[in-house]
Short mmCIF file of C-alpha atoms in Angstrom, two decimals:
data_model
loop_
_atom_site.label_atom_id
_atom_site.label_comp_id
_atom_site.label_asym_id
_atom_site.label_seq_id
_atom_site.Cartn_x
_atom_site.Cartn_y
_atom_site.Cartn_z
CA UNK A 1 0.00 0.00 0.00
CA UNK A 2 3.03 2.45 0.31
CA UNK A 3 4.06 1.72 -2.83
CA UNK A 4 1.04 1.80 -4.48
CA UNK A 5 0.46 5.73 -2.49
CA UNK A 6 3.94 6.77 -4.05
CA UNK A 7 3.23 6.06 -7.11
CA UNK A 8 0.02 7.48 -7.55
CA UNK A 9 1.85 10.58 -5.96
CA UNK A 10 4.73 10.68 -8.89
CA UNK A 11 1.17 10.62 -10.96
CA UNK A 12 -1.08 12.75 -9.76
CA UNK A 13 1.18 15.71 -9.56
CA UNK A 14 2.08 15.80 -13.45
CA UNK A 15 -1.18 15.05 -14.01
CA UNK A 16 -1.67 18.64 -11.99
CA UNK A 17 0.68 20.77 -13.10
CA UNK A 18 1.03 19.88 -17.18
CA UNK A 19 -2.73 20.31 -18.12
CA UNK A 20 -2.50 23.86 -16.41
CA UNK A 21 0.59 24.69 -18.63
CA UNK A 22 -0.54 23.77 -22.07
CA UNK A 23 -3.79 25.09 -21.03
CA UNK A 24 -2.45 28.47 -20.50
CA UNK A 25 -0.41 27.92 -23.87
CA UNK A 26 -2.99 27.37 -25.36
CA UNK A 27 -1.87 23.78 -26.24
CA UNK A 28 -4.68 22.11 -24.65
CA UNK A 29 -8.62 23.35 -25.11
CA UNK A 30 -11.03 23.85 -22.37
CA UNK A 31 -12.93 20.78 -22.37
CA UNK A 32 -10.15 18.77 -22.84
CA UNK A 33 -8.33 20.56 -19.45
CA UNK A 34 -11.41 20.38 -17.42
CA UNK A 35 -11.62 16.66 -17.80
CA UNK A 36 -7.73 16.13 -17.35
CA UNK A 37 -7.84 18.21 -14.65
CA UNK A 38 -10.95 16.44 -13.33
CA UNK A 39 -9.09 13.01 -13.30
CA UNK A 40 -5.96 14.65 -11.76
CA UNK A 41 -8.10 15.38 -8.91
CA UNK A 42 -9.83 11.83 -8.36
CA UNK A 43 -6.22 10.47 -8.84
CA UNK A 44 -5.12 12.83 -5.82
CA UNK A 45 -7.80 11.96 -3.97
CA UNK A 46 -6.91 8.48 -4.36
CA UNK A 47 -3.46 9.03 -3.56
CA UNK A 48 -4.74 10.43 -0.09
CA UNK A 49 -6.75 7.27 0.17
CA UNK A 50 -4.35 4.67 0.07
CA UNK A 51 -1.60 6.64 1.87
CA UNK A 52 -3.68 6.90 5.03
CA UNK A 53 -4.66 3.01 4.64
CA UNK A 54 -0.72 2.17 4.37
CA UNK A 55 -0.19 4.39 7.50
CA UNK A 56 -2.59 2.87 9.90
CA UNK A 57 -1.70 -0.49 8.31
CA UNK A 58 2.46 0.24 8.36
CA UNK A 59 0.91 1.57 12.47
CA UNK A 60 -0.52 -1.84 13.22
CA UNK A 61 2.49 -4.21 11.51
CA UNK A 62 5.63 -1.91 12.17
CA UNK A 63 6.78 -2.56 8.54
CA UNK A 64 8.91 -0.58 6.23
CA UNK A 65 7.54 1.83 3.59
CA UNK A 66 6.43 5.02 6.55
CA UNK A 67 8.52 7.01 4.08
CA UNK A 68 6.51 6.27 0.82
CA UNK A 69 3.35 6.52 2.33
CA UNK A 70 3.90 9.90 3.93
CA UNK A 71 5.68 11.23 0.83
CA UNK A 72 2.34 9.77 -1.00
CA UNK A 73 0.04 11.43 1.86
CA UNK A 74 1.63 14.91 1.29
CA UNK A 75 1.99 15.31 -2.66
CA UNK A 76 -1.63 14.23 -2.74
CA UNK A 77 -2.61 16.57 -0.02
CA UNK A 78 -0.83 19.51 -1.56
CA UNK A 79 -2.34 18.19 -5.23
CA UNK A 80 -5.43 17.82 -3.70
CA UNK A 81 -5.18 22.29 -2.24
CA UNK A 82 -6.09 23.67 -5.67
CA UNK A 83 -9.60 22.07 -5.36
CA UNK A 84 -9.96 22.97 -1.85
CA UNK A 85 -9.35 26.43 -2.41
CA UNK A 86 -11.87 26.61 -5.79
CA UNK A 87 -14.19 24.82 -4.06
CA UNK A 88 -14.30 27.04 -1.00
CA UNK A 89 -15.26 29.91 -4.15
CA UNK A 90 -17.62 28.08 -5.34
CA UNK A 91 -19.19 27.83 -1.90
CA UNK A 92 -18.73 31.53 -1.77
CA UNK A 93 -20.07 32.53 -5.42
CA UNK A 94 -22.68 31.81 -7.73
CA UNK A 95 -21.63 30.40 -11.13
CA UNK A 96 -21.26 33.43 -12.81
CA UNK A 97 -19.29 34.04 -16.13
CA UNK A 98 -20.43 37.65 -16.93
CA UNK A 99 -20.24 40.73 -14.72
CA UNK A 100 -20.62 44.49 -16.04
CA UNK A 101 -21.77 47.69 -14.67
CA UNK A 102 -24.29 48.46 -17.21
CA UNK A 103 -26.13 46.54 -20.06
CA UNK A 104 -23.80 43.77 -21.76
CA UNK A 105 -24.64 45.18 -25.24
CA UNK A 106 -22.97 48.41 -24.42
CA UNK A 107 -19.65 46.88 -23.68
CA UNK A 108 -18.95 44.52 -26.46
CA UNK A 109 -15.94 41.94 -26.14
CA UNK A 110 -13.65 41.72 -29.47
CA UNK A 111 -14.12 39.41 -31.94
CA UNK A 112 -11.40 36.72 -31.72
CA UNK A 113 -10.85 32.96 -32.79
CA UNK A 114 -12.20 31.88 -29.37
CA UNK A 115 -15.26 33.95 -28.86
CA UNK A 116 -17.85 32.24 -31.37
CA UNK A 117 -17.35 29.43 -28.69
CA UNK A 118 -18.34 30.89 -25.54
CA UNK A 119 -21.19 29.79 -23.83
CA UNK A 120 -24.34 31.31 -22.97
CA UNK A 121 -23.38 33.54 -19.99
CA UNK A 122 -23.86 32.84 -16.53
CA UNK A 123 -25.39 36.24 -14.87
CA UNK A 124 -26.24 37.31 -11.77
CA UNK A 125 -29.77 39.63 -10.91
CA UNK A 126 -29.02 43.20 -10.09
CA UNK A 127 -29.86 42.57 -6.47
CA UNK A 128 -27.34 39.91 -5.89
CA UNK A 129 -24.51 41.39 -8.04
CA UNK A 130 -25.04 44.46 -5.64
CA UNK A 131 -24.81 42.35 -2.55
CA UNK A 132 -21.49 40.31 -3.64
CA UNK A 133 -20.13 43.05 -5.58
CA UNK A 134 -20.94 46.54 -3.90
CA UNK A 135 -17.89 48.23 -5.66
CA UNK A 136 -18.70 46.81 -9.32
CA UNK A 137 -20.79 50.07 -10.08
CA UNK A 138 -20.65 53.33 -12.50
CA UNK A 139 -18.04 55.65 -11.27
CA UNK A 140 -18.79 59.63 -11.95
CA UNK A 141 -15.48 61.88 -11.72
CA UNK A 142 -14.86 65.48 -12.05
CA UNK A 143 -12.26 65.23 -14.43
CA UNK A 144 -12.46 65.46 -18.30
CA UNK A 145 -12.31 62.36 -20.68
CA UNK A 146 -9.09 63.04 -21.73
CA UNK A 147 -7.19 63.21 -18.31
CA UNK A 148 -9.61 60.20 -17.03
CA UNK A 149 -9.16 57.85 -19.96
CA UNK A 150 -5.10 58.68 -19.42
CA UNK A 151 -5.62 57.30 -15.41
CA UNK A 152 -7.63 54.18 -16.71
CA UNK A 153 -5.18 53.55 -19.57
CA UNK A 154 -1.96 53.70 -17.19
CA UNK A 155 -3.95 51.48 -14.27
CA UNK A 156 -4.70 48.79 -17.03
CA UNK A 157 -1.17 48.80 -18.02
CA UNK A 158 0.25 48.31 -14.43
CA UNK A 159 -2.28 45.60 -13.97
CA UNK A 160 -0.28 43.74 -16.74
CA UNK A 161 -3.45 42.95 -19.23
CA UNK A 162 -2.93 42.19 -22.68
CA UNK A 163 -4.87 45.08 -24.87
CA UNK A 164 -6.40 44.19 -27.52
CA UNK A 165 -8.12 47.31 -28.82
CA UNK A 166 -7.81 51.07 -27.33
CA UNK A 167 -9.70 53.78 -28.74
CA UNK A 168 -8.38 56.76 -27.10
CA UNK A 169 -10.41 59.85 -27.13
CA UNK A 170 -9.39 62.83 -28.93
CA UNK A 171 -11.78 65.40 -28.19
CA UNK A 172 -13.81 65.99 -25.37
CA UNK A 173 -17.10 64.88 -26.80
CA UNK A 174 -15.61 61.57 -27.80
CA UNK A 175 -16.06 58.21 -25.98
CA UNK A 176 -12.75 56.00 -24.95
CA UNK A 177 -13.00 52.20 -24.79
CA UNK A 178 -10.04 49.41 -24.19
CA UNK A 179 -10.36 46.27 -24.40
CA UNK A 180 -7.75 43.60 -22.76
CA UNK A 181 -7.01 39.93 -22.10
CA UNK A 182 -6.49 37.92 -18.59
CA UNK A 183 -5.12 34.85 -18.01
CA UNK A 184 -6.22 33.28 -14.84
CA UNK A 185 -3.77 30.90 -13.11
CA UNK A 186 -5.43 27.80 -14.41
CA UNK A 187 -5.49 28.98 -17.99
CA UNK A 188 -9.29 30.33 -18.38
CA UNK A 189 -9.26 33.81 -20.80
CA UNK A 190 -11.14 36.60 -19.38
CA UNK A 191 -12.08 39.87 -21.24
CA UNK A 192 -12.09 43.08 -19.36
CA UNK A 193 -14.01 45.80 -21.26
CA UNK A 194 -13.51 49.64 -20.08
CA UNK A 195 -15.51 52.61 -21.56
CA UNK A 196 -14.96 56.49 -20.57
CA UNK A 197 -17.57 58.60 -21.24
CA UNK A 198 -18.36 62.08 -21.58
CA UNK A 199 -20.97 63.34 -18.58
CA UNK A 200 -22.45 67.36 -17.52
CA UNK A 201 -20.01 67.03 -14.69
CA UNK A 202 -17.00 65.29 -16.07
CA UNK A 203 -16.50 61.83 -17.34
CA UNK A 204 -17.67 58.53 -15.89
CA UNK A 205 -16.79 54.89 -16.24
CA UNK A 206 -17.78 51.68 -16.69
CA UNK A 207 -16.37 48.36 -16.75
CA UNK A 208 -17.69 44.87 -17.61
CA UNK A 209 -15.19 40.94 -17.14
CA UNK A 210 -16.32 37.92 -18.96
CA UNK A 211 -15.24 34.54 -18.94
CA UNK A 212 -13.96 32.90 -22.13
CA UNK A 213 -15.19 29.55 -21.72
CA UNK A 214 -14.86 28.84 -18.91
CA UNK A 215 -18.35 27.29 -16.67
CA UNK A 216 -17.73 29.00 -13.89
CA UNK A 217 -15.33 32.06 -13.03
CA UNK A 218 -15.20 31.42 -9.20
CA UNK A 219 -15.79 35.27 -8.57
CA UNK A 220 -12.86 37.21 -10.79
CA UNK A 221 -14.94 38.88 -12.98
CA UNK A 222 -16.34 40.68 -10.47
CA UNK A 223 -13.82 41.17 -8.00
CA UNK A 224 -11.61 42.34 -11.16
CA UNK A 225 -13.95 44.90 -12.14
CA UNK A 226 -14.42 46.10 -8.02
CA UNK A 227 -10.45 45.92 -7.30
CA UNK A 228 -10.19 47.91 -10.54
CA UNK A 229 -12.68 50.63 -9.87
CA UNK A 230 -11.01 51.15 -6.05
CA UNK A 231 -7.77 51.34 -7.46
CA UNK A 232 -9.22 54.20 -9.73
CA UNK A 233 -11.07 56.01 -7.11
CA UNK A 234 -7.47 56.51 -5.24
CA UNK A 235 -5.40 57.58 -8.63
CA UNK A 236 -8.60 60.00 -9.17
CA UNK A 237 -8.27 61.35 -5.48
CA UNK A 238 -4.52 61.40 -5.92
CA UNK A 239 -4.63 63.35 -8.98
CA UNK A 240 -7.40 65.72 -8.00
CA UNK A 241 -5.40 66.18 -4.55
CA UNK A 242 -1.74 67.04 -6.27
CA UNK A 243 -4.13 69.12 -8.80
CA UNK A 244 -6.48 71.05 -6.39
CA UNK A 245 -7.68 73.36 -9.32
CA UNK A 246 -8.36 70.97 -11.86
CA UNK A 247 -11.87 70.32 -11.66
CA UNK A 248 -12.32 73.98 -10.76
CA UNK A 249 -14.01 76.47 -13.23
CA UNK A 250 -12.01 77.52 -16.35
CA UNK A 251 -11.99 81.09 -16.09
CA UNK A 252 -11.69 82.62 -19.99
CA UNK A 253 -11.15 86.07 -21.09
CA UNK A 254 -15.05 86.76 -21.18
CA UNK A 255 -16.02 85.37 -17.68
CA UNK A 256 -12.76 88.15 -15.98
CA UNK A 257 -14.19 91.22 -14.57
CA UNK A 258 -14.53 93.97 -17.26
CA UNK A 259 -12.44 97.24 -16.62
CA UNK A 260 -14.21 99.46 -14.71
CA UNK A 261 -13.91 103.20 -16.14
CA UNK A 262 -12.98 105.81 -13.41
CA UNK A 263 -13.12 109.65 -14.02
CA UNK A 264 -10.48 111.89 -12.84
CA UNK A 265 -8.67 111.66 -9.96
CA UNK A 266 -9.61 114.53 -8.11
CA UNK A 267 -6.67 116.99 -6.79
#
């Protein structure tokens, strides 16, 4: 029985770790990892199985093999983490594939190879995205499309997404979108989707994260899109602090105080 738990240990952790790698290459598809990964998990659960039997047994006898079967107890245990941990998020989230601030239609993901594939979304009711997601709302800011769509362009390049498209405004009345690629640790593709828009008192923004894929997205679309939106609420107060008179009124040449005429000055 120790033998059999190492060796089902030296199994189930290549059986672990490769499927994640050529998923995120792109050298495996989706249904093919989630059923590979699906067996990696049964064979780690197995490896548990038979390591605890050899223990009590290699307890009871006082045989050889306490090395095997504890190395075989702890690669499956540590195989066995991943699903833990995505379990405990699936415990904590609906399945939900599709998250966005305003109407999907107004944020629309670009066309690539992959996304005549995806799935019918998985969505969530306003009430319940509101109560998970507090965060993953419009944000209003007193600062004009052009210097807002420059804070939301550098923040999605520090968060290290792949753009795909960026349409960056040019004038004030214009709207600025970008869209950009994740790649979640076990491979899945996830679109983020950012529009600024032109408002009375400024710009606002919205942002929407789908799932490429995959069936469920464990909660990252919307804790993307409320991590993102916090993060830009403090470069909006840091700006608007080290720039106290930006969002002030521009004072032109008509709004100064005419000249007012004096007469003489009296001796």
């Amino acid at each position: 029985m120790a033998i059999w738990a190492r060796r089902l240990a030296s199994l189930a952790l290549p059986l672990l770790i490769l499927p994640v790698i050529m998923h995120r290459e792109r050298l495996l598809d989706s249904p093919a990892f989630l059923a590979v990964i699906l067996f990696a998990g049964a064979v780690a659960a197995l490896t548990v199985i038979v390591s605890v039997i050899a223990l009590v047994r290699l307890w009871y006898t006082g045989d050889q093999g306490w090395g095997r079967a504890l190395s075989g107890l702890l690669i499956g245990t540590l195989c066995l983490f991943p699903f833990a941990y995505y379990g405990s998020l699936g415990l904590e989230y609906p399945p939900v594939t599709d998250i966005a601030t305003v109407a999907r239609g107004e944020l629309p993901l670009v066309f690539e190879p992959d996304t005549p594939t995806i799935p019918p979304p998985s969505l969530l009711t306003p009430a319940e995205q509101q109560r998970l997601f507090p965060n993953a709302t419009t944000r209003d800011y007193p600062l004009d499309i052009i210097q807002l769509f420059a804070l939301v362009d550098r923040l999605v390049t520090a968060q290290g997404w792949d753009v795909r498209q960026r349409r960056e405004p040019i004038e004030l009345g214009e709207i600025g979108r970008i869209n950009a690629r994740i790649v979640t640790i076990p491979g899945w593709r996830e679109e983020a989707v950012l529009r600024v828009t032109p408002t009375a008192e400024g710009a606002a923004v919205d942002m929407r994260s789908a799932s490429i894929g995959a069936p469920h997205d464990f909660g990252s679309n919307g804790n993307r899109i409320s991590d993102f939106l916090v993060a830009l609420d403090n470069e909006v107060t840091a700006f608007l602090r080290d720039n106290p008179t930006i969002s002030g009124p521009v004072v032109t040449q008509e709004d100064a105080a005419p000249d007012v005429e004096t007469g003489p000055a009296e001796e």
